[in-house]
Coordinates of C-alpha atoms and ligand atoms in Angstrom, one line a residue:
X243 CA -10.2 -6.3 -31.9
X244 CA -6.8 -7.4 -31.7
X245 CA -4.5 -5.9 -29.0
X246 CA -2.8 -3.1 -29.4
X247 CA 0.8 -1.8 -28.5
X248 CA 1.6 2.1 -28.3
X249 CA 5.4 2.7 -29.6
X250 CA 6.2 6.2 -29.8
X251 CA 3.4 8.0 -30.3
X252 CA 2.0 5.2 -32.7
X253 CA -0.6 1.5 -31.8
X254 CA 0.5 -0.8 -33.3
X255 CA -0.8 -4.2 -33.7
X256 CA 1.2 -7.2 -31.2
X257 CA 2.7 -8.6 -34.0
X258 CA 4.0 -5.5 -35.5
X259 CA 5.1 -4.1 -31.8
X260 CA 8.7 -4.2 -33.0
X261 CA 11.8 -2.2 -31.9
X262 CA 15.1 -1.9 -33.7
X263 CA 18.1 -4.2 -33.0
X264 CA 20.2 -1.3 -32.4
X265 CA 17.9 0.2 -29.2
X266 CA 20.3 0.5 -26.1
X267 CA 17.1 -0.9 -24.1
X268 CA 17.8 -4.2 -25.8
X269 CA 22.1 -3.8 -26.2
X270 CA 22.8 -2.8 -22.7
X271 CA 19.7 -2.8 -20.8
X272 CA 19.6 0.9 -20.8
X273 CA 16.1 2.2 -20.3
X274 CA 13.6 2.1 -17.3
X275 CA 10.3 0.9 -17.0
X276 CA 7.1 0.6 -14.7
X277 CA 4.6 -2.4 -13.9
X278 CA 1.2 -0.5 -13.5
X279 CA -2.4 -2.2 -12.7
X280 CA -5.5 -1.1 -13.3
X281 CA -8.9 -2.3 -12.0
X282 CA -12.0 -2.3 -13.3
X283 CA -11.5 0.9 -15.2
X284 CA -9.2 2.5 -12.5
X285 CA -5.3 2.9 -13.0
X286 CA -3.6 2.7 -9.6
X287 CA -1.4 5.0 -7.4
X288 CA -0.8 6.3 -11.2
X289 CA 1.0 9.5 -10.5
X290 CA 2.9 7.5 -8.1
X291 CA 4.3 5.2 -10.9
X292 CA 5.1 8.2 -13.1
X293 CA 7.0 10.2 -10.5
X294 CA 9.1 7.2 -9.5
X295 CA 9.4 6.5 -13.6
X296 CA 11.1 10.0 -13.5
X297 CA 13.5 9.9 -10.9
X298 CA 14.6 6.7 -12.3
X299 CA 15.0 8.3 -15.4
X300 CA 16.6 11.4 -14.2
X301 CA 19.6 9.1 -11.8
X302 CA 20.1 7.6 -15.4
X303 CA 20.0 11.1 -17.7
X304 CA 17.6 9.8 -19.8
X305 CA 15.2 12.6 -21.0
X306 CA 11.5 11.1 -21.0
X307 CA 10.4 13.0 -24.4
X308 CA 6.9 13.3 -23.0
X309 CA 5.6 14.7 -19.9
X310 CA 3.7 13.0 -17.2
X311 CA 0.9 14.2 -18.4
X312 CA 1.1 13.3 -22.0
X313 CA 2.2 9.5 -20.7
X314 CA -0.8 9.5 -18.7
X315 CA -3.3 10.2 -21.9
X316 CA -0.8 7.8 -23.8
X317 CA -1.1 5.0 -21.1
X318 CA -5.5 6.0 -21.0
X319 CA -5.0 5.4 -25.2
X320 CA -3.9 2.2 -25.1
X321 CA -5.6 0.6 -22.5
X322 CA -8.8 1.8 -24.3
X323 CA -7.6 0.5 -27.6
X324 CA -7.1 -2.5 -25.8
X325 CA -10.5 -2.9 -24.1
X326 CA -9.0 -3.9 -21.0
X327 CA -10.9 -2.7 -17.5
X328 CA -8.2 -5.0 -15.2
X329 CA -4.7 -5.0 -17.0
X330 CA -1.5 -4.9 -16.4
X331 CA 0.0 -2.4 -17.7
X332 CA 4.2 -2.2 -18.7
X333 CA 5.6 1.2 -19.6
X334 CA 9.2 1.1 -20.9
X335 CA 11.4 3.8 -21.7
X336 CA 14.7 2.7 -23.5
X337 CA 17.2 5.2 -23.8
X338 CA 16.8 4.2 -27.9
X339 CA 18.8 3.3 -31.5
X340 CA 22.5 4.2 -31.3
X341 CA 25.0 2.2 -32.6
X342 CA 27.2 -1.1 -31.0
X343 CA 29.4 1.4 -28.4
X344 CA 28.3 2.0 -24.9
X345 CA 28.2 6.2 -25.0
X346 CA 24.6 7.0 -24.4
X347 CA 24.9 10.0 -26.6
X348 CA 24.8 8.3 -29.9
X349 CA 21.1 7.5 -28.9
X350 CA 19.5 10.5 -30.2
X351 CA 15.8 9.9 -29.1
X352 CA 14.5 7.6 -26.1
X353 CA 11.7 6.1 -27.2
X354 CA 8.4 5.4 -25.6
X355 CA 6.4 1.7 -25.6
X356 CA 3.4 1.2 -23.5
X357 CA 1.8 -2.5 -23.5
X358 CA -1.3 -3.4 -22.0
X359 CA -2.0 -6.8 -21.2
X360 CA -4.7 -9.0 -19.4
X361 CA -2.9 -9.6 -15.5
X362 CA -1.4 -12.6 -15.4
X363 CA -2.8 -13.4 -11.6
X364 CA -0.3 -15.3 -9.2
X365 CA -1.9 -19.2 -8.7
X366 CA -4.1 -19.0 -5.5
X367 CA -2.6 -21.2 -3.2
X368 CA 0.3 -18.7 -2.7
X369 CA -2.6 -16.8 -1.1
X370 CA -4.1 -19.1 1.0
X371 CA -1.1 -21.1 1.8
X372 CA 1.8 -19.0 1.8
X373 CA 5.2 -18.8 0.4
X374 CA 8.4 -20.8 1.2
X375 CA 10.8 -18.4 0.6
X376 CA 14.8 -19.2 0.5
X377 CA 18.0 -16.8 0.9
X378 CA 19.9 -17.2 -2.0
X379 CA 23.8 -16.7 -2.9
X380 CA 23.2 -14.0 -5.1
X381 CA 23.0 -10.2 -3.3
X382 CA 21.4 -7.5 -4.2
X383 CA 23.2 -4.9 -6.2
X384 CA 25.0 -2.7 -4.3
X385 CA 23.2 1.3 -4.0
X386 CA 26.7 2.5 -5.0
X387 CA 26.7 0.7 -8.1
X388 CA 23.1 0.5 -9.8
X389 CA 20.9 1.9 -7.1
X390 CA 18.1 -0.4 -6.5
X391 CA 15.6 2.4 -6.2
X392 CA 16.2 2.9 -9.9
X393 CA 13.6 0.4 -12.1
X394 CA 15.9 0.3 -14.8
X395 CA 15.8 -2.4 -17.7
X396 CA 18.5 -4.5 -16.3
X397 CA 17.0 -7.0 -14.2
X398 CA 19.9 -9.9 -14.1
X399 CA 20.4 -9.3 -10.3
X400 CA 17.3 -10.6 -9.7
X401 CA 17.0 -13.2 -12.5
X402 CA 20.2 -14.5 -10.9
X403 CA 18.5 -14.6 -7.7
X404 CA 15.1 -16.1 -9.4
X405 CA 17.2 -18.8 -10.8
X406 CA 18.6 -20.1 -7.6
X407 CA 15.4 -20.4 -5.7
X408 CA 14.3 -22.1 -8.2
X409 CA 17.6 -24.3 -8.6
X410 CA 16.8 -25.3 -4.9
X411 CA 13.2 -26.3 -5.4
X412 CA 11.5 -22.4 -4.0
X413 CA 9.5 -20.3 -6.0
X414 CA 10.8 -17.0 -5.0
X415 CA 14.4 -15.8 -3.3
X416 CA 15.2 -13.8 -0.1
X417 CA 18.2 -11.3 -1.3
X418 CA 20.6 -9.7 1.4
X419 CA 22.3 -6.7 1.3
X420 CA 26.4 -7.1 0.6
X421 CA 26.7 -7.1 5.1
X422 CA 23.8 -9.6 5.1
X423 CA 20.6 -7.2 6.2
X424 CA 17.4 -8.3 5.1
X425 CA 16.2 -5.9 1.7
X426 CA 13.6 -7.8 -0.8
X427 CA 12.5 -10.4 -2.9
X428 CA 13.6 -10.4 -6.8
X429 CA 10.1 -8.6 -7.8
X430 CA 8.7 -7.7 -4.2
X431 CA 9.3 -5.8 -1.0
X432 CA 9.2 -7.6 2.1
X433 CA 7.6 -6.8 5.8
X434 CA 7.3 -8.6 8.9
X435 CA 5.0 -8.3 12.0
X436 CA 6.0 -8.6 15.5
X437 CA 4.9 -7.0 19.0
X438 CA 1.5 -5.0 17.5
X439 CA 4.2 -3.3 14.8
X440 CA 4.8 -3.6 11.0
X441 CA 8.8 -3.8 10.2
X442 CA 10.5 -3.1 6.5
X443 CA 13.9 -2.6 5.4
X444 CA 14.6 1.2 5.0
X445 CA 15.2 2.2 0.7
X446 CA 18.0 3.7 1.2
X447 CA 19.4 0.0 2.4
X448 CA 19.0 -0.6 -1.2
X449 CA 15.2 -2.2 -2.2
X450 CA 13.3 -0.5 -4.6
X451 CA 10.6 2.2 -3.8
X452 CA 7.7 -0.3 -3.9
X453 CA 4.4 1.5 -4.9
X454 CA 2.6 -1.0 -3.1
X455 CA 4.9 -0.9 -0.2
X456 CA 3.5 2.5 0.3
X457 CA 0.3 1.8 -0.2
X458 CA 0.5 -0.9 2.6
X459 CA 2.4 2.1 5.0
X460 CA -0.8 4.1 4.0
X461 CA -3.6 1.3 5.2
X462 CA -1.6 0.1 8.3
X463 CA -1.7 4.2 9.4
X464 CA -5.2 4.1 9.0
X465 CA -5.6 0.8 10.9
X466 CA -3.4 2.1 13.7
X467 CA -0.7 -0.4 13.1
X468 CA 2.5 1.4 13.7
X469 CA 5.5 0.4 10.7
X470 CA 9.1 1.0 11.2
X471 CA 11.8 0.8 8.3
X472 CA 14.2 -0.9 10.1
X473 CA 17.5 -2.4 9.5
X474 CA 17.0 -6.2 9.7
X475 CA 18.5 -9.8 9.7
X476 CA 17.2 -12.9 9.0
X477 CA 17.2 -13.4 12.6
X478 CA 14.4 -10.9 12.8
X479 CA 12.3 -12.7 10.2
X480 CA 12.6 -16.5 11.6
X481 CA 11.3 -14.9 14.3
X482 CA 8.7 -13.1 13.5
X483 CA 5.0 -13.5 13.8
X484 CA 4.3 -13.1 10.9
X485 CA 5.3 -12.1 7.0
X486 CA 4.7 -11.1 3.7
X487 CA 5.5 -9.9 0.1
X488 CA 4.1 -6.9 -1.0
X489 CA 4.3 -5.8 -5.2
X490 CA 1.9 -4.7 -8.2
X491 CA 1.5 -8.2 -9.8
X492 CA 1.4 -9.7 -6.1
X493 CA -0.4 -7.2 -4.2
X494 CA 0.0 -9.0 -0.7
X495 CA 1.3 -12.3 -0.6
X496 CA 1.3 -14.3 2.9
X497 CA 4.8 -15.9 4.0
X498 CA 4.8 -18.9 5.9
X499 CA 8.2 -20.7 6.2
X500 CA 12.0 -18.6 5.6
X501 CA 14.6 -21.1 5.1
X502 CA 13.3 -23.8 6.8
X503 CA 11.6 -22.0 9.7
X504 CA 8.1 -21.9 9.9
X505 CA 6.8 -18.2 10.6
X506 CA 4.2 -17.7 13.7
X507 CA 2.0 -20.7 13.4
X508 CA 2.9 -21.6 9.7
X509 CA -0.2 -19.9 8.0
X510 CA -0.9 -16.8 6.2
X511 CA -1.2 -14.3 9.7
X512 CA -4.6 -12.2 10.2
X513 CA -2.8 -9.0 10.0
X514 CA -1.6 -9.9 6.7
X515 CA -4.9 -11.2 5.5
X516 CA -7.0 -7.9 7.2
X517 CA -4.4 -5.9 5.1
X518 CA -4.9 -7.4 1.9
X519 CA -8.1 -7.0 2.5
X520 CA -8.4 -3.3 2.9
X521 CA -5.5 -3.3 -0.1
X522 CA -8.1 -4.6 -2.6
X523 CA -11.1 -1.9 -1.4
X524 CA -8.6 0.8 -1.5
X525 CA -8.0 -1.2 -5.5
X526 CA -11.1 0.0 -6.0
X527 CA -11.7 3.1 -5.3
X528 CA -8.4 5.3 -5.6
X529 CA -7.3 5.7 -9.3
X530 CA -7.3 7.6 -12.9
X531 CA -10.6 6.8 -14.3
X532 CA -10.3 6.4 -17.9
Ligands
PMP231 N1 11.2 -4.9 -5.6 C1 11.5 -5.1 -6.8 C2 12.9 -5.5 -7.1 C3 10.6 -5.0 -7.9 O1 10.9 -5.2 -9.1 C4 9.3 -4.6 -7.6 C5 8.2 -4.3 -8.6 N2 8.0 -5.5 -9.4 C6 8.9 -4.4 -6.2 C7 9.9 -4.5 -5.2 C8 7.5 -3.9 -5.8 O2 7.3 -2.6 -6.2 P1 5.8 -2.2 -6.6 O3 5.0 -2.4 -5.4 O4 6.0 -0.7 -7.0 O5 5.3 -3.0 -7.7

């Protein structure tokens, strides 16, 4: 069985998964999207994904022409036609065909695309030996101009960022805020751990409302580790005990070293590791069966 992508109501064969030249997704970037996982036949913090699809697509008025349920069934349909238990799963909405002028109105229907793929896992030594992250030039965009909370389909800000740690030799960047606090990485959110307490910078800073993010809020509750979204500077990571990335792809990454300063003792800290841990039971267990 070859895979399958769903376009609008239709799956269609990979090589056929084709959208028109003229789709403001492709002119302008003008769409949003979500990165989903599932795991062993269970889609993860779903409904979460979908609400924050909506409000992304509601900041850009861009009417989703299905509901959250119908996307659900849609996103069930192709990950069975795909035969995939643990996938990663990309749903896009682009605001659709107009013609070569900006005004959003000429697009007369959004259009759906849902592609399931096999997860493309992060190499294993980021685990067990931590990232080296850098800051880069390159700040985040500001929440008065393109919100960060909003997933949309322009990612440059953080390609631009991408590009410059790895100009400098680091696989992934450190982006600031325009007054220099701490807010994420180019596809993660970021916490530290310091004193018995879990620190991240506040959304409304300007980082995306990671999924995963909340899902590590959730555990830590559970484990009695208090968190605080707090307003930070580098300062506050050098010197903190420990670190790490948190996204859908990456799940929990370890940090070890932030430009040039090695974090606690320089390996991937045991309240990192004991949350990643529980991350992957909760993986497991809480999720759309389809
Ligand atoms: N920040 C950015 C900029 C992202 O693109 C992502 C998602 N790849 C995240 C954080 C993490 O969000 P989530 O946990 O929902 O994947």
């Amino acid at each position: 069985m070859g895979s399958k992508v769903y376009i609008d109501g239709k799956l269609v064969a990979r090589e056929d998964a084709k959208i028109s030249v003229f789709d403001h997704g492709l002119l302008y970037g003008d769409g949003v999207f979500e990165g989903i996982r599932s795991y062993g036949g269970l889609i993860f913090k779903l409904s979460e994904h979908l609400d924050r699809l909506f409000e992304s697509a509601q900041t850009i008025m861009l009417k989703v022409p299905m509901s959250k349920k119908e996307l659900e069934k849609a996103t069930v349909e192709t990950l069975k036609a795909n035969g995939l238990k643990d996938a990663y799963i990309r749903l896009i909405i682009t605001r659709g065909v107009g013609d070569l002028g900006l005004d959003p109105r000429k697009c007369k229907k959004a259009s759906i695309i849902i592609i399931a793929d096999k997860i493309a896992l992060y190499p294993k030594k980021f685990y067990e030996k931590g990232l080296d992250l850098i800051t880069v030039p390159t700040r985040r965009n500001l929440s008065e101009a393109i919100n960060p909370q909003v997933k949309s389909l322009n990612y440059l800000n953080n390609i631009m960022a991408k590009m410059e740690a790895i100009n400098s030799g680091y696989e992934e960047a450190l982006m600031l805020s325009s007054e220099g606090y701490v807010l994420e990485c180019t596809g993660d959110n970021i916490f530290i751990y310091t004193g018995g307490r879990l620190y991240t910078p506040p959304f409304c800073l300007g980082v995306l409302k990671g999924i995963t993010r909340g899902a590590v809020i959730e555990i830590s509750q559970k484990l009695k580790i208090p968190v605080s979204e707090h307003v930070m500077t580098r300062h506050e990571l050098y010197n903190a005990e420990e670190a790490f990335l948190t996204g859908t792809a990456a799940e929990i990454i370890p940090v070890v070293k932030i430009d040039g300063r090695v974090i606690g003792d320089g390996k991937p800290g045991k309240v990192t590791l004991k949350l990643l841990s529980q991350f992957r039971k909760l993986t497991k267990t809480d999720g759309v069966k389809y």
